[in-house]
Amino acid sequence: MRLFVALVPPRQVLRGLDAAARPLMDARPDAGDALRWTADADRHLTLAFLGEVDPGTLPGLGERLERAAHRHPPMTLRLAGAGRFGDRVLWAGVAGDTDALRHLAGSVAAAARRCGIAVEEGRAFRAHVTLARGRGRGGARGPGLRPHVAALAEYESEAWTADRIALIHSLPPAPGVPGARPRYETAGTWALGR
């Protein structure tokens, strides 16, 4: 099973982000600047990517994630601004209790490692919600993602209380279906601070 642990912003926050990004989505980019936008319902804030995990690991992983969640109180977050990873990924940033968020991400990764899951270490956690990916090998072309980042620079969502983590199963896109995307199913949730 391909798994990751995430916080999922409330629907109204995701709808607000969608409304802010809609002018960019509706613009007619030239063929070289085509982006594949993530669906509103698929947007999340990844705490730890676990990769391929043996289903037999799930009970122990669930127990450890529950313990990790209980050690961290709910936190107030909001989506703010935008950024990019090269010209491959456009994302919305996260503001608010970011120190607490970083500690939570570290605890989640440690819980997974204790279950024998090889979670990448040494890479700085960068809280973000992916908005779009560049199509093809080189990512977006032309001016790249800079104009999109600039257009969303002042964006700020309403604040929300992040009060639970989710273990999410990423299912591969349907084979042979043009434009098919991965599907996400929640495998479990755990409340923070309880």
GROMACS .gro file of C-alpha atoms in nm:
model
  194
    1MET     CA    1   0.000   0.000   0.000
    2ARG     CA    2   0.127   0.346  -0.087
    3LEU     CA    3   0.064   0.563   0.219
    4PHE     CA    4   0.118   0.911   0.358
    5VAL     CA    5   0.012   1.096   0.674
    6ALA     CA    6  -0.152   1.435   0.634
    7LEU     CA    7  -0.366   1.710   0.773
    8VAL     CA    8  -0.670   1.781   0.560
    9PRO     CA    9  -0.792   2.142   0.571
   10PRO     CA   10  -1.169   2.188   0.606
   11ARG     CA   11  -1.378   2.208   0.288
   12GLN     CA   12  -1.446   2.582   0.327
   13VAL     CA   13  -1.071   2.652   0.340
   14LEU     CA   14  -1.013   2.437   0.032
   15ARG     CA   15  -1.302   2.609  -0.149
   16GLY     CA   16  -1.145   2.947  -0.070
   17LEU     CA   17  -0.811   2.830  -0.207
   18ASP     CA   18  -0.985   2.700  -0.518
   19ALA     CA   19  -1.156   3.038  -0.568
   20ALA     CA   20  -0.821   3.219  -0.536
   21ALA     CA   21  -0.651   2.984  -0.785
   22ARG     CA   22  -0.947   2.967  -1.027
   23PRO     CA   23  -0.836   3.265  -1.242
   24LEU     CA   24  -0.502   3.088  -1.294
   25MET     CA   25  -0.675   2.758  -1.372
   26ASP     CA   26  -0.912   2.923  -1.618
   27ALA     CA   27  -0.638   3.116  -1.798
   28ARG     CA   28  -0.548   2.958  -2.132
   29PRO     CA   29  -0.181   2.876  -2.089
   30ASP     CA   30   0.022   2.818  -2.402
   31ALA     CA   31   0.094   2.454  -2.480
   32GLY     CA   32   0.433   2.467  -2.308
   33ASP     CA   33   0.299   2.602  -1.981
   34ALA     CA   34   0.028   2.341  -1.925
   35LEU     CA   35  -0.031   2.252  -1.561
   36ARG     CA   36  -0.218   1.961  -1.411
   37TRP     CA   37  -0.417   2.114  -1.124
   38THR     CA   38  -0.495   1.903  -0.819
   39ALA     CA   39  -0.862   1.847  -0.748
   40ASP     CA   40  -1.002   2.044  -0.457
   41ALA     CA   41  -1.093   1.723  -0.269
   42ASP     CA   42  -0.738   1.585  -0.310
   43ARG     CA   43  -0.557   1.879  -0.151
   44HIS     CA   44  -0.386   1.806   0.178
   45LEU     CA   45  -0.086   1.901   0.387
   46THR     CA   46   0.153   1.602   0.392
   47LEU     CA   47   0.326   1.542   0.725
   48ALA     CA   48   0.517   1.231   0.617
   49PHE     CA   49   0.531   1.029   0.296
   50LEU     CA   50   0.560   0.662   0.386
   51GLY     CA   51   0.579   0.510   0.038
   52GLU     CA   52   0.501   0.141  -0.015
   53VAL     CA   53   0.402  -0.018   0.316
   54ASP     CA   54   0.320  -0.380   0.395
   55PRO     CA   55  -0.049  -0.397   0.497
   56GLY     CA   56   0.057  -0.612   0.795
   57THR     CA   57   0.225  -0.303   0.939
   58LEU     CA   58  -0.102  -0.109   0.965
   59PRO     CA   59  -0.214  -0.214   1.316
   60GLY     CA   60   0.120  -0.118   1.474
   61LEU     CA   61   0.145   0.195   1.263
   62GLY     CA   62  -0.203   0.300   1.371
   63GLU     CA   63  -0.112   0.258   1.739
   64ARG     CA   64   0.205   0.463   1.700
   65LEU     CA   65   0.030   0.736   1.501
   66GLU     CA   66  -0.239   0.755   1.768
   67ARG     CA   67   0.027   0.802   2.037
   68ALA     CA   68   0.205   1.066   1.829
   69ALA     CA   69  -0.122   1.254   1.771
   70HIS     CA   70  -0.208   1.252   2.141
   71ARG     CA   71   0.125   1.418   2.227
   72HIS     CA   72   0.045   1.725   2.016
   73PRO     CA   73  -0.237   1.972   2.081
   74PRO     CA   74  -0.465   2.101   1.806
   75MET     CA   75  -0.311   2.395   1.621
   76THR     CA   76  -0.435   2.699   1.437
   77LEU     CA   77  -0.326   2.714   1.074
   78ARG     CA   78  -0.410   2.904   0.758
   79LEU     CA   79  -0.299   2.884   0.398
   80ALA     CA   80  -0.087   3.183   0.300
   81GLY     CA   81   0.100   3.282  -0.013
   82ALA     CA   82   0.246   3.045  -0.267
   83GLY     CA   83   0.573   2.896  -0.376
   84ARG     CA   84   0.720   2.645  -0.615
   85PHE     CA   85   0.958   2.355  -0.633
   86GLY     CA   86   1.147   2.448  -0.948
   87ASP     CA   87   0.904   2.456  -1.236
   88ARG     CA   88   0.748   2.123  -1.144
   89VAL     CA   89   0.519   2.199  -0.847
   90LEU     CA   90   0.310   2.502  -0.752
   91TRP     CA   91   0.200   2.511  -0.388
   92ALA     CA   92   0.015   2.720  -0.129
   93GLY     CA   93   0.211   2.794   0.187
   94VAL     CA   94   0.103   2.742   0.546
   95ALA     CA   95   0.112   2.996   0.831
   96GLY     CA   96   0.006   2.995   1.194
   97ASP     CA   97   0.139   2.744   1.449
   98THR     CA   98   0.415   2.630   1.213
   99ASP     CA   99   0.660   2.532   1.491
  100ALA     CA  100   0.397   2.298   1.637
  101LEU     CA  101   0.326   2.169   1.286
  102ARG     CA  102   0.695   2.092   1.227
  103HIS     CA  103   0.715   1.904   1.559
  104LEU     CA  104   0.403   1.705   1.468
  105ALA     CA  105   0.555   1.611   1.131
  106GLY     CA  106   0.870   1.494   1.311
  107SER     CA  107   0.668   1.281   1.555
  108VAL     CA  108   0.468   1.123   1.272
  109ALA     CA  109   0.786   1.036   1.082
  110ALA     CA  110   0.944   0.891   1.397
  111ALA     CA  111   0.633   0.679   1.461
  112ALA     CA  112   0.658   0.537   1.110
  113ARG     CA  113   1.030   0.465   1.148
  114ARG     CA  114   0.960   0.274   1.471
  115CYS     CA  115   0.739   0.047   1.262
  116GLY     CA  116   1.024  -0.023   1.024
  117ILE     CA  117   0.906   0.218   0.754
  118ALA     CA  118   1.193   0.400   0.584
  119VAL     CA  119   1.084   0.763   0.605
  120GLU     CA  120   1.328   1.007   0.448
  121GLU     CA  121   1.544   1.185   0.705
  122GLY     CA  122   1.750   1.500   0.681
  123ARG     CA  123   1.519   1.690   0.448
  124ALA     CA  124   1.370   2.004   0.602
  125PHE     CA  125   0.993   1.989   0.643
  126ARG     CA  126   0.822   2.249   0.423
  127ALA     CA  127   0.452   2.279   0.500
  128HIS     CA  128   0.253   2.323   0.182
  129VAL     CA  129  -0.056   2.220  -0.012
  130THR     CA  130   0.015   2.120  -0.373
  131LEU     CA  131  -0.194   2.317  -0.622
  132ALA     CA  132  -0.055   2.201  -0.956
  133ARG     CA  133   0.219   2.004  -1.124
  134GLY     CA  134   0.391   2.086  -1.451
  135ARG     CA  135   0.314   1.837  -1.726
  136GLY     CA  136   0.595   1.643  -1.885
  137ARG     CA  137   0.954   1.588  -1.787
  138GLY     CA  138   1.068   1.948  -1.760
  139GLY     CA  139   0.772   2.094  -1.575
  140ALA     CA  140   0.612   2.421  -1.680
  141ARG     CA  141   0.775   2.604  -1.972
  142GLY     CA  142   0.792   2.966  -2.079
  143PRO     CA  143   0.790   3.194  -1.774
  144GLY     CA  144   0.741   2.883  -1.560
  145LEU     CA  145   0.555   2.905  -1.233
  146ARG     CA  146   0.682   3.248  -1.125
  147PRO     CA  147   0.372   3.438  -1.249
  148HIS     CA  148   0.147   3.191  -1.065
  149VAL     CA  149   0.344   3.235  -0.742
  150ALA     CA  150   0.326   3.614  -0.782
  151ALA     CA  151  -0.051   3.600  -0.844
  152LEU     CA  152  -0.105   3.411  -0.517
  153ALA     CA  153   0.157   3.595  -0.309
  154GLU     CA  154  -0.098   3.787  -0.105
  155TYR     CA  155  -0.346   3.501  -0.067
  156GLU     CA  156  -0.448   3.413   0.287
  157SER     CA  157  -0.722   3.171   0.389
  158GLU     CA  158  -0.937   3.187   0.695
  159ALA     CA  159  -0.776   3.020   0.996
  160TRP     CA  160  -0.880   2.671   1.101
  161THR     CA  161  -0.803   2.440   1.388
  162ALA     CA  162  -0.613   2.133   1.274
  163ASP     CA  163  -0.731   1.873   1.522
  164ARG     CA  164  -0.658   1.534   1.361
  165ILE     CA  165  -0.413   1.354   1.141
  166ALA     CA  166  -0.509   1.114   0.865
  167LEU     CA  167  -0.336   0.808   0.722
  168ILE     CA  168  -0.412   0.816   0.352
  169HIS     CA  169  -0.387   0.535   0.099
  170SER     CA  170  -0.285   0.656  -0.246
  171LEU     CA  171  -0.433   0.433  -0.516
  172PRO     CA  172  -0.280   0.441  -0.865
  173PRO     CA  173  -0.465   0.606  -1.154
  174ALA     CA  174  -0.699   0.385  -1.354
  175PRO     CA  175  -0.489   0.217  -1.624
  176GLY     CA  176  -0.556   0.319  -1.983
  177VAL     CA  177  -0.763   0.625  -1.888
  178PRO     CA  178  -0.614   0.946  -2.027
  179GLY     CA  179  -0.574   1.211  -1.758
  180ALA     CA  180  -0.649   0.964  -1.477
  181ARG     CA  181  -0.507   1.066  -1.141
  182PRO     CA  182  -0.430   0.884  -0.819
  183ARG     CA  183  -0.725   0.837  -0.585
  184TYR     CA  184  -0.701   0.887  -0.210
  185GLU     CA  185  -0.877   0.685   0.059
  186THR     CA  186  -0.851   0.760   0.429
  187ALA     CA  187  -0.727   0.451   0.614
  188GLY     CA  188  -0.753   0.603   0.962
  189THR     CA  189  -0.769   0.930   1.158
  190TRP     CA  190  -0.644   1.022   1.505
  191ALA     CA  191  -0.736   1.326   1.712
  192LEU     CA  192  -0.463   1.559   1.830
  193GLY     CA  193  -0.419   1.612   2.202
  194ARG     CA  194  -0.662   1.346   2.325
   0.00000   0.00000   0.00000
